[in-house]
Each structure stands twice: as structure tokens, then as C-alpha cells.
Coordinates of C-alpha atoms in Angstrom, one line a residue:
X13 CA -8.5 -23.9 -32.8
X14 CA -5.0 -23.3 -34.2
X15 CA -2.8 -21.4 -31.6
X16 CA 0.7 -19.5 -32.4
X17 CA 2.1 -18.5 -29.1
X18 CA 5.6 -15.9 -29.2
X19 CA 8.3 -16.7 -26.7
X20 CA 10.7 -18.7 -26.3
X21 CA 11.0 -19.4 -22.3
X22 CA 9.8 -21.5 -19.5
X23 CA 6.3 -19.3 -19.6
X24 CA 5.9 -20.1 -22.8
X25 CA 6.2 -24.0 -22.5
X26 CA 3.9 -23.8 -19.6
X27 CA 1.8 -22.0 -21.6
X28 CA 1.7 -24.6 -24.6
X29 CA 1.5 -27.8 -21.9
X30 CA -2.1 -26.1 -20.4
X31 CA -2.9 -25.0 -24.1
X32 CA -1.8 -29.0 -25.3
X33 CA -4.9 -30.1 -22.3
X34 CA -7.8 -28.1 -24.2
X35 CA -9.6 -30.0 -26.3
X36 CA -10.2 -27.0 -28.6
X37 CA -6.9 -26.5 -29.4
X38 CA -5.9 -28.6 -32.5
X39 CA -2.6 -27.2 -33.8
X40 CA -0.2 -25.3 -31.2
X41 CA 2.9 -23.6 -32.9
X42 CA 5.6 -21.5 -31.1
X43 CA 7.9 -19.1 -31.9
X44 CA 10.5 -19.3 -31.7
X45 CA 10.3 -21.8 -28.7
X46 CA 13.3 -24.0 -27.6
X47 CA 14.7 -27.5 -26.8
X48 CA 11.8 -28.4 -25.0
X49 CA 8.8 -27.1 -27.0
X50 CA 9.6 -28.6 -29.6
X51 CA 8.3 -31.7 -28.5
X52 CA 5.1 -30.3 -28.2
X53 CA 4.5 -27.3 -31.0
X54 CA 5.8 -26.8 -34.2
X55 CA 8.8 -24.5 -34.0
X56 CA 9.1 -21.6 -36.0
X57 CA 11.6 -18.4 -36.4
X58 CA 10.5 -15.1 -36.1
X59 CA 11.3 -11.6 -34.9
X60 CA 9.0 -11.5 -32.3
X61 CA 9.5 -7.4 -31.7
X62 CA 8.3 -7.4 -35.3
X63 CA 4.2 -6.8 -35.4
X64 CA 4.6 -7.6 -39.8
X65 CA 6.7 -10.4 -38.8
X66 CA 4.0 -12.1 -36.4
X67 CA 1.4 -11.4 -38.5
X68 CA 3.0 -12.5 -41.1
X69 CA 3.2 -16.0 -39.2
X70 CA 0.1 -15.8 -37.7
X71 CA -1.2 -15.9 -42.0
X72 CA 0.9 -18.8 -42.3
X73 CA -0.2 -20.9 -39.8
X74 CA -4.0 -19.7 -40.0
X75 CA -3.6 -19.3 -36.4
X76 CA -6.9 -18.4 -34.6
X77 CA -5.0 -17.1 -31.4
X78 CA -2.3 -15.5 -30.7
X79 CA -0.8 -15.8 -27.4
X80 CA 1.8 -13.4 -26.5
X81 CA 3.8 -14.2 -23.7
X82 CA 7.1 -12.1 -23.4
X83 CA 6.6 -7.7 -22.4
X84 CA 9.1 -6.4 -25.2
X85 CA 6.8 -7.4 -27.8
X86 CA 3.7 -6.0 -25.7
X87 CA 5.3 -2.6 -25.2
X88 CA 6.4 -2.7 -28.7
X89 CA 3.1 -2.7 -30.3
X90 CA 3.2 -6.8 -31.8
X91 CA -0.6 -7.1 -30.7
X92 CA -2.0 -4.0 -32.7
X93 CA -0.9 -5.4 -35.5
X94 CA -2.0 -9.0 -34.8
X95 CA -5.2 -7.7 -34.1
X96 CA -5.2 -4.9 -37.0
X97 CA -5.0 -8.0 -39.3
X98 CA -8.5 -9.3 -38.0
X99 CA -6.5 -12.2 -35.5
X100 CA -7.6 -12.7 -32.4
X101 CA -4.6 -12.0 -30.1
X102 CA -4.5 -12.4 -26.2
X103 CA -2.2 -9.7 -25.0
X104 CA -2.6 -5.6 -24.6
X105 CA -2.1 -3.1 -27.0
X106 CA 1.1 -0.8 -26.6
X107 CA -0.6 1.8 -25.0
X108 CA -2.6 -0.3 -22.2
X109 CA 1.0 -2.2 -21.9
X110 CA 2.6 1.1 -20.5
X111 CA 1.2 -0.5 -17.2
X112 CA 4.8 -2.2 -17.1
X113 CA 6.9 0.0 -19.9
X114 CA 6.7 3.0 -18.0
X115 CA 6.5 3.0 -13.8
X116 CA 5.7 6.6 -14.1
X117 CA 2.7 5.8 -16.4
X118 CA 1.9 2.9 -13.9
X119 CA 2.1 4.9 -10.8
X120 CA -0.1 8.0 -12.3
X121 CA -3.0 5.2 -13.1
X122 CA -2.9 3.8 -9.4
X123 CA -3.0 7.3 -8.3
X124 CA -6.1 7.9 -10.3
X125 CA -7.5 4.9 -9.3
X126 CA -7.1 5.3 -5.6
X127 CA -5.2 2.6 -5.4
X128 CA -2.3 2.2 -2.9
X129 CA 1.5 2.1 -3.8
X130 CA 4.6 2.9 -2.7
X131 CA 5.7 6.7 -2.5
X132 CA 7.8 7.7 -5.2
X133 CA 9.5 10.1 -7.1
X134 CA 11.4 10.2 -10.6
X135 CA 15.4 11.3 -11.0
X136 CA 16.2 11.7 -14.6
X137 CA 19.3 13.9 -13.7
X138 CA 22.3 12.8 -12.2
X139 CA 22.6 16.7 -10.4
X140 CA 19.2 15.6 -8.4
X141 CA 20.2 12.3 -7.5
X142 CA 21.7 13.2 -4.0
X143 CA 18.9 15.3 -3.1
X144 CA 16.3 12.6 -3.9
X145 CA 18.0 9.9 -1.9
X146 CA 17.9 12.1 1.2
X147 CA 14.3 11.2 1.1
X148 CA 14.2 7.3 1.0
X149 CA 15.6 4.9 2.4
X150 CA 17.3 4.9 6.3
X151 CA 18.0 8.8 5.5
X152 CA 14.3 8.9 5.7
X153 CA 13.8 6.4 8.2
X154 CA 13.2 3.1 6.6
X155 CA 14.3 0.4 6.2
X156 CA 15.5 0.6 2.8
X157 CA 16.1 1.8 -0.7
X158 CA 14.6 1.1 -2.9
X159 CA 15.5 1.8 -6.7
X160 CA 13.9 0.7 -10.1
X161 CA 14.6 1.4 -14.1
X162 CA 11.6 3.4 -14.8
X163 CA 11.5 1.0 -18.1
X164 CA 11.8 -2.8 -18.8
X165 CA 14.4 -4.5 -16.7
X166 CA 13.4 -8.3 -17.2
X167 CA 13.5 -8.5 -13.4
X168 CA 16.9 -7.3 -12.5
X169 CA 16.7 -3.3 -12.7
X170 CA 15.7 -3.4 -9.4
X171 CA 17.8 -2.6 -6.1
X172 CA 16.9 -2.7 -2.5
X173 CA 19.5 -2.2 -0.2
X174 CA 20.2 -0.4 3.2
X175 CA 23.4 0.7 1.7
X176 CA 23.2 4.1 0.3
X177 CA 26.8 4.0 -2.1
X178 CA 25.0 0.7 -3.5
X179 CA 22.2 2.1 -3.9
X180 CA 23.8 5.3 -5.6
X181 CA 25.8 3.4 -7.9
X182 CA 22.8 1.7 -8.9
X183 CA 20.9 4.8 -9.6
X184 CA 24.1 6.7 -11.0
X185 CA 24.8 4.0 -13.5
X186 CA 21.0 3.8 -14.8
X187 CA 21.4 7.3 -15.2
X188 CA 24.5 7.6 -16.9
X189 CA 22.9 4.7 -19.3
X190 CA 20.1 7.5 -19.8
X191 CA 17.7 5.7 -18.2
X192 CA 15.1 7.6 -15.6
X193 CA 15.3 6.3 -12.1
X194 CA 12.5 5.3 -9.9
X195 CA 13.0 5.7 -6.4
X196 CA 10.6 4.4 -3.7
X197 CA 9.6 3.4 -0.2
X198 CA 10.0 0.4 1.2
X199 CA 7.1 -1.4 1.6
X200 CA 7.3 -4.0 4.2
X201 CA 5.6 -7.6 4.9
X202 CA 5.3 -10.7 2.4
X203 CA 4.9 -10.6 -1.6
X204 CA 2.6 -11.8 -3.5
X205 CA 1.6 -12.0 -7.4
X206 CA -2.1 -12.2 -8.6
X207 CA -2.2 -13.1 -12.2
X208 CA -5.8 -11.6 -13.5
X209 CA -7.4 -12.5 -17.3
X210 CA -8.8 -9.1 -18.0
X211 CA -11.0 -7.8 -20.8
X212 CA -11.8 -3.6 -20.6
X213 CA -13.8 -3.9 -17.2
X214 CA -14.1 -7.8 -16.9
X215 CA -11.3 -9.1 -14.0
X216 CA -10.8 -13.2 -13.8
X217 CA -8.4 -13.5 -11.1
X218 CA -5.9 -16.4 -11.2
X219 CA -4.5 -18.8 -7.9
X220 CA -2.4 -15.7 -6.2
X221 CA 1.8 -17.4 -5.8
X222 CA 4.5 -16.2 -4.5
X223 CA 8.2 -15.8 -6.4
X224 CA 11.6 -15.4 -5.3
X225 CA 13.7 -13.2 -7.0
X226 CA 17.0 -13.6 -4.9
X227 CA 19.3 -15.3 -6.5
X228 CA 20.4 -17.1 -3.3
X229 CA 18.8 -19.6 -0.6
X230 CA 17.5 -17.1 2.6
X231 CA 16.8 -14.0 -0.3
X232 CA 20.3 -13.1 -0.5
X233 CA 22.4 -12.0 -3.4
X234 CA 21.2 -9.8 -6.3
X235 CA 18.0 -10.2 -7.8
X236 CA 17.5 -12.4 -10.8
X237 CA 14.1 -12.6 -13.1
X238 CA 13.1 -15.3 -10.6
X239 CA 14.6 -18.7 -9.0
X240 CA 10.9 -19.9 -8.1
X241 CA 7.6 -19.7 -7.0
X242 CA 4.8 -22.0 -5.7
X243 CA 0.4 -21.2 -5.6
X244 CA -1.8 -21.2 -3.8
X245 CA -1.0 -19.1 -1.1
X246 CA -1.7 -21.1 2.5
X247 CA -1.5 -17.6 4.6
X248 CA -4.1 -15.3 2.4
X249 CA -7.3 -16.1 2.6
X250 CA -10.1 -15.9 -0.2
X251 CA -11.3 -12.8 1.3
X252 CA -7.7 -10.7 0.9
X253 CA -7.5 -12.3 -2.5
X254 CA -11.1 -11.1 -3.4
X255 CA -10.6 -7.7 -1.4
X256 CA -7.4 -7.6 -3.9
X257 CA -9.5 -7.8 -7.0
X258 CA -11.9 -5.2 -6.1
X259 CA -9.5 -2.4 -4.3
X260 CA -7.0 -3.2 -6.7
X261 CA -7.4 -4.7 -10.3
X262 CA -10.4 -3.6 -10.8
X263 CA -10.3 0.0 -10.0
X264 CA -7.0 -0.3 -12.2
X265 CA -8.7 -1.9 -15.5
X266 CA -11.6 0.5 -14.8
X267 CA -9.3 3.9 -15.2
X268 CA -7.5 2.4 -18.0
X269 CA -10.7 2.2 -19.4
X270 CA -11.5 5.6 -19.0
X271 CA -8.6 7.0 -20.0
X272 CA -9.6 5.2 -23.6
X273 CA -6.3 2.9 -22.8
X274 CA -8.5 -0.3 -22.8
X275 CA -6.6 -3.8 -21.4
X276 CA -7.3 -7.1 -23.3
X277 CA -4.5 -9.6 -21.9
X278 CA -3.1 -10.9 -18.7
X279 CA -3.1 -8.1 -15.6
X280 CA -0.6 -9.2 -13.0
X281 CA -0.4 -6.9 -10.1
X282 CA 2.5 -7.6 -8.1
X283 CA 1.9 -6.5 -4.1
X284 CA 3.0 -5.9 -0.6
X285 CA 1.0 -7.3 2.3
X286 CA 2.5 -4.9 4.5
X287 CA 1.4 -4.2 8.4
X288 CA -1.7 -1.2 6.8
X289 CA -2.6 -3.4 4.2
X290 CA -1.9 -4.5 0.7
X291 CA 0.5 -1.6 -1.6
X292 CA 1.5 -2.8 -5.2
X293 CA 4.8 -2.9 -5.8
X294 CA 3.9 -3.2 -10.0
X295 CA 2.2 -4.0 -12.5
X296 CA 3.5 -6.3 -15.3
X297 CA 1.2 -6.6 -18.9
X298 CA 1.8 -10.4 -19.3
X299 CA 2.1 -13.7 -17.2
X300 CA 4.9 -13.4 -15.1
X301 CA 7.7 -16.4 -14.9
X302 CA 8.2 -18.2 -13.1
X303 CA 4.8 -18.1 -11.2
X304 CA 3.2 -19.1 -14.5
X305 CA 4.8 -22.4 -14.3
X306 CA 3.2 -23.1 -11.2
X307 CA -0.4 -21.7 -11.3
X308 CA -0.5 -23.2 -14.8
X309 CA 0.0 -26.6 -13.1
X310 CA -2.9 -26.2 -11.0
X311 CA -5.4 -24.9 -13.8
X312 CA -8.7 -27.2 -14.7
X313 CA -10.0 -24.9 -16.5
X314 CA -9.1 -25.0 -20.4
X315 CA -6.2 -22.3 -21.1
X316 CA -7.4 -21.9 -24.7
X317 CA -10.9 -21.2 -24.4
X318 CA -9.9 -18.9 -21.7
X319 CA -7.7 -16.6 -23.6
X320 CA -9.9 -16.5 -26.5
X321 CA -13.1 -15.6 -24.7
X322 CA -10.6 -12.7 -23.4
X323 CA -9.1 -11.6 -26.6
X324 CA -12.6 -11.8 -28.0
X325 CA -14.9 -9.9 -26.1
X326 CA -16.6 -13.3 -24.3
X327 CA -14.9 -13.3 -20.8
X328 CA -17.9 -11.9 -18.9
X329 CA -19.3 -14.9 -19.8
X330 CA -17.0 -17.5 -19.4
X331 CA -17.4 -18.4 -16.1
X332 CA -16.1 -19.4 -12.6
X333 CA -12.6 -21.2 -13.3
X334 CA -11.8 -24.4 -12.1
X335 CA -8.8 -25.6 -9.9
X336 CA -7.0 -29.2 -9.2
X337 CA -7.0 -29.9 -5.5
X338 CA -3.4 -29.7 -4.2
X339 CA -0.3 -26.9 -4.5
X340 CA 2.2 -26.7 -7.4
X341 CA 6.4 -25.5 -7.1
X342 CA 8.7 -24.7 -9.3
X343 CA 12.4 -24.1 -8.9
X344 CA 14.5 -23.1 -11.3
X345 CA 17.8 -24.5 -12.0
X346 CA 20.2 -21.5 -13.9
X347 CA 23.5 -22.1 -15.7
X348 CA 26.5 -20.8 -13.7
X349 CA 27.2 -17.3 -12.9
X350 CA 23.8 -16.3 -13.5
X351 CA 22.7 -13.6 -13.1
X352 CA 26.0 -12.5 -14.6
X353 CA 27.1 -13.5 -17.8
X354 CA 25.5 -17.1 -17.7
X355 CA 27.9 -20.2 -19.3
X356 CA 26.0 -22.1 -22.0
X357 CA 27.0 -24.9 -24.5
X358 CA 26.8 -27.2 -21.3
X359 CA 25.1 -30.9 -22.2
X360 CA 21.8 -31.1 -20.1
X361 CA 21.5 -34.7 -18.4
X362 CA 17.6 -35.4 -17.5
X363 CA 15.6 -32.5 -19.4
X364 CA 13.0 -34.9 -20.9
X365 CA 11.8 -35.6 -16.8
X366 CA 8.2 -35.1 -16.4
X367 CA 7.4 -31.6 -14.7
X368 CA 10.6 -30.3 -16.8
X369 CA 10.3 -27.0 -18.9
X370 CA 12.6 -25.2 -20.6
X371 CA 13.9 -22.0 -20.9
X372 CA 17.5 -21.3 -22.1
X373 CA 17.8 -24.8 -24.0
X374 CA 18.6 -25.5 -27.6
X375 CA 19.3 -28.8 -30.0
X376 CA 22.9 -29.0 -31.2
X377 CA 23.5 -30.9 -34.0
X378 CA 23.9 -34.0 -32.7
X379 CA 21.0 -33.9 -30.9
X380 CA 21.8 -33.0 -27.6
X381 CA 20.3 -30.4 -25.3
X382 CA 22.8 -27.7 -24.1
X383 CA 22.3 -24.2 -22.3
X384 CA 21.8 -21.5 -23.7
X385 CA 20.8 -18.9 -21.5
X386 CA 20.8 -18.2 -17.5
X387 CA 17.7 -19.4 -16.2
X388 CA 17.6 -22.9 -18.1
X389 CA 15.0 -24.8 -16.8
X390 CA 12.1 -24.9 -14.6
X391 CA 11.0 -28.0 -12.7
X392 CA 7.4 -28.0 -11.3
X393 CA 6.8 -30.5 -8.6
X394 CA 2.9 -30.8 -7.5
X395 CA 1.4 -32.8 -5.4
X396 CA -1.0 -32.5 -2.1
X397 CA 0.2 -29.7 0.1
X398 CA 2.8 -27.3 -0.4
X399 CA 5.4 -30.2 1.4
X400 CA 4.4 -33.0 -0.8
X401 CA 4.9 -30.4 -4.3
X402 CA 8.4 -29.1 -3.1
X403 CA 9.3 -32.6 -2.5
X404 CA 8.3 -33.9 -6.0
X405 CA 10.0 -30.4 -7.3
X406 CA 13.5 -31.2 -5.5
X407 CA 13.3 -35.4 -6.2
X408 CA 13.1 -33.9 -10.1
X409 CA 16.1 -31.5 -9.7
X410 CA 18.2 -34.1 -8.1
X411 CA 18.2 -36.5 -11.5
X412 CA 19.3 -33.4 -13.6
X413 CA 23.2 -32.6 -14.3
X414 CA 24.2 -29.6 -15.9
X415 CA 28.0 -28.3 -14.8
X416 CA 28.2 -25.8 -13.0
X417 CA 24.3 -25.3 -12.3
X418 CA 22.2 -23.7 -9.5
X419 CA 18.9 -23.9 -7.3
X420 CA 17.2 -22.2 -4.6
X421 CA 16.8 -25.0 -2.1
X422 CA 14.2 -22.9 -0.1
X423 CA 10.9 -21.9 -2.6
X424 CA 7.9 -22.0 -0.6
X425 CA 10.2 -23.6 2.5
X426 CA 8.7 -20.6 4.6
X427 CA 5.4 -21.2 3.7
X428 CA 5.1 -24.9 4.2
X429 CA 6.6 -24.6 7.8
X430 CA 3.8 -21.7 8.5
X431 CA 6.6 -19.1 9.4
X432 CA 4.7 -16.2 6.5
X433 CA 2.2 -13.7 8.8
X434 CA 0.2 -11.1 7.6

């Protein structure tokens, strides 16, 4: 099987490391890919918001899968046209991806589908702003804002804060960028992401992780697109996961369904655990990064296979997945000043170390591996509890020099010393 897979981040080279395992998979190409993949895929260009373009490439390589990993391309419409060609492609079409393009499309589905989520209400005019604030947040008695880009954000469109001029600037300059605001209760207790292979009403959950979008030890400073993660999840139990699926996922895929906006890709709902029970925070149309990095770590099962039984109409009969024994952590090390402007050019020392993927890497001409974007690289430590993985993780991260860098020293620090409660 010949796979092309679009993206050119940490997710991706995850993706193509589980793909690499399968021993279906003859031929992996990426595109456009980075530093790292290239070690492992052939590299080529491509506009990867362009649905000709990747089919076009998809002809070239005589690609039996493709696997689409970023959302822009998803909520562009890239895997009609894969699919419109007559190639298989794992990832939704543009009208099942609205699940993440629009919150307002995602919330009216959950409503539909009886499924809880966090009040909200949508301000698409600054002279409404005031008014709406004045019902979230501490003005309402909670114990936050909470206030999202009703589009794509990569992450970082999201404030919560218990200050209400942050969290009117925030709104107010979303606004003025003509961007409709989403603003929402706070949900309260411990995250959660459970990645699900879905195919119209077929639901193969995934280990559940957790991320951390902070950018700073303790969840402080603004949020990024994610500083780590680590699966499985030592306080939920099978049951909650399970009880997940069928209260949440499921009821979701179903009304998508029914409303003729069928989903063929990866389902990630992205939930609260809160003191009444789990609420979703969101849904995203594609595997989410950096979780990927670490459930991918853990997977037996082969990837490839997988995603074509999904993007063809055979997941129902695919089969129970299996799991390596064990937890999986990944920390990601980001160039400084992320998640401002990030510096890049920067000479990476220690990229090639096992358990390394990249992300915002490139080749210069010489040879050498620089930075090239904020979050550079994701190291994934495993091993055979959540102590023995974040060790490995941090032992990894302490042989890599890039000036100026940053880490979380605390993913899955919580968790391993048993201080997360439901």
C-alpha cells in the first residue's frame, strides 16, 4: 500500500513512524514534511489547501491512501477532491469538518444530539459585547470567562481568564478582526481528549490523553497549540471512557449522519470531567497534536490498515485494536518566545535521538537542522508507568540544545503522583 500523508508537523511524523510499523504499507510519502521526515518518507512540495494540488500528487505517487493530518485543509474541502478522483482518503469531507470550522455548527449538532456542553452564546457585534459578558464569567457567578474564535485558531484563539478587561480585549480584538466570538461557561474539573476512528455510524475509540496547552510549568501563561500530553489516563476508568463513546461520539456521528453530513476521518472530542459529569469542550476533525505523538506510541494495532478500513467502508469490521503495555509522554520543546513570534534559524544539537519528532525543523544547506517554527520538536518518552515514560521523555530533552528553547517540566507530573480526581 502506497501512502501520501499532508502535513508537515510533529502529528504527521508520528503518523508516518506507526504508518513505517505496518507491514502493508510499502511506500510512505509526505508533504510537505520536514527535517525529520525526511528520514523516513519521500518529501514532496505541495499546496496542501489545494484539493487539485493533492490530487494531483496523490496521481503521481499512485498513492492508495491519503492521510490528512492538518484541519485547514479538512475545512477547506482537500478530501472531496481526493476522494472525487476515486483515492481512498482518511479524513472528513468539508461539510462533516464544520465539527471544528465552525463552534456554532459544532454546538447546534451536540444540541441535537443531546449531548452536554458548555452554555454559550455567539457576539458578532462589538455593540453586544458588554451585554453578553454580563452573563459569563464571575459577573455570572463562575469562575471564569471563557472566550473562543468561533473559527480555526490552531489552539491559541482561546481565552479563559477571571479578568474581565482581558477577557474584553480578547473578544474586542477578534471582533474588530471580523471574527464572531464564542463565549462560554466555565466548565470545571480535569481534561481529557479521546481520539475516535469513525466511519458514518461506526466509533473506534483510541487510548483517551491528556494535553497541556499552557505555555508554562503549573498551566500558567497564555495558551499555545500544546506543550504536551501523555495516554493512557490512570484516573478514568474503562467504564467513563466507554460511557464517553456512547453518550458522546456516538450520538454525535449518529446526527451527522442524519443530517446527510456523513464523517469518514478521525473524531476527537475534547471534554470536561466536571463535578455532573463529562461536557465537551470541542470537537476537532483530525488527530490532535500533541496527544497524537503519544497515543501513537502506544498503538499495536497497524495504523495503515486502520485508516483504510475507515476511509473505505471496512471499519465495522476491523476489529478490537490492540495496545503495548506501558504509558507514553511527550513534551515539547518550542523555540523562544513562542507562542509569540518564535526565533528560528537556530542549529538543533541532538534531533536524530530516538523518540524525537519534528515539527518546525528544516535542512539548510549545509546540512544542518535549524528551527523554523515555534513548537520545534516533540520528544516521546515511554516506558512502564506514567513515571518511568516521563523520565525517558526528560533524559531525551536534556541531550538536546537549541538557544534559547523551552519545556514544560510538569506533563503528566499530576497524574503520576495521583493528585487528578474526578
Amino acid at each position: 500500500m502506497h501512502v501520501l500523508v499532508i502535513g508537515s508537523g510533529a502529528r504527521e511524523h508520528a503518523l508516518l513512524v506507526a504508518l513505517a510499523s505496518d507491514p502493508k504499507v510499502d511506500r510512505l510519502v509526505i508533504a510537505p514534511g520536514n527535517a525529520g521526515t525526511a528520514a523516513i518518507a519521500e518529501q514532496r512540495d505541495v499546496d496542501i489547501t489545494s484539493g487539485p494540488a493533492v490530487t494531483a500528487l496523490a496521481r503521481d505517487v499512485e498513492a492508495d491512501l491519503v492521510v490528512i493530518g492538518p484541519e485547514v485543509p479538512l475545512v477547506l474541502g482537500v478530501a472531496d477532491a481526493v476522494r472525487a478522483a476515486g483515492i481512498a482518503c482518511f479524513g472528513p469531507s468539508q461539510d462533516a469538518a464544520r465539527i471544528e470550522g465552525s463552534k456554532a455548527f459544532a454546538k447546534d449538532v451536540m444540541a441535537a444530539a443531546g449531548v452536554r456542553t458548555a452554555r454559550s452564546e455567539i457576539v458578532d457585534n462589538p455593540a453586544g459585547l458588554d451585554a453578553a459578558l454580563a452573563r459569563f464569567g464571575p459577573d455570572a457567578g463562575e469562575a471564569a470567562w471563557v472566550v473562543k474564535d468561533d473559527g480555526l485558531a490552531a489552539g491559541k484563539g482561546v481565552v479563559v481568564t477571571a479578568d474581565r478587561s482581558a477577557a474584553r480585549a480578547h473578544a474586542a480584538g477578534l471582533l474588530d478582526d471580523g471574527h464572531p466570538v464564542l463565549l462560554e461557561s466555565f466548565l470545571d474539573g480535569p481534561e481529557l481528549s479521546l481520539f475516535c476512528v469513525v466511519d458514518g455510524n461506526t466509533v473506534v475509540p483510541l487510548l483517551p490523553a491528556q494535553d497541556f496547552k499552557r505555555v508554562g510549568d503549573g498551566d500558567s501563561g497564555p495558551n499555545t497549540g500544546g506543550m504536551g500530553a501523555y495516554a493512557p489516563l490512570p484516573w478514568l476508568s474503562r467504564e467513563a471512557t466507554a460511557g464517553i463513546v456512547a453518550n458522546v461520539v456516538e450520538p454525535v456521528a449518529a446526527e451527522l449522519v442524519r443530517r446527510g453530513n456523513r464523517f469518514s476521518g478521525l473524531l476527537y472530542a475534547g471534554l470536561a470531567m466536571t463535578s455532573t459529569g463529562p461536557a465537551v469542550v470541542e470537537f476537532n476533525c483530525r488527530f490532535g497534536d500533541p496527544e497524537t505523538q503519544a497515543v501513537l506510541a502506544l498503538l499495536e494495532s497497524p495504523l495503515g490498515q486502520l485508516l483504510y478500513a475507515a476511509a473505505t467502508g471496512g471499519l465495522s469490521d476491523f476489529g478490537a485494536l490492540r495496545w503495548r503495555d506501558g504509558a507514553a509522554v511527550t513534551v515539547v520543546l518550542a523555540a523562544e518566545n513562542y507562542p509569540g513570534r518564535p526565533r528560528v534559524g537556530d542549529v538543533i544539537v541532538g534531533a536524530e535521538a530516538d523518540g524525537v519528532l519534528h515539527a518546525g525543523t528544516a535542512l539548510r544547506e549545509d546540512g544542518a537542522v535549524v528551527s523554523s517554527g515555534g513548537r520545534v520538536l516533540s520528544v516521546v518518552g515511554t516506558g512502564a508507568d506514567l513515571e518511568a515514560a516521563r523520565t525517558d521523555a526528560y533524559r531525551v530533552l536534556d541531550s538536546i540544545r537549541l538557544p534559547g528553547s523551552h519545556f514544560r517540566t510538569d506533563i503528566a507530573l499530576a497524574a503520576t503522583e495521583g493528585r487528578i480526581r474526578l
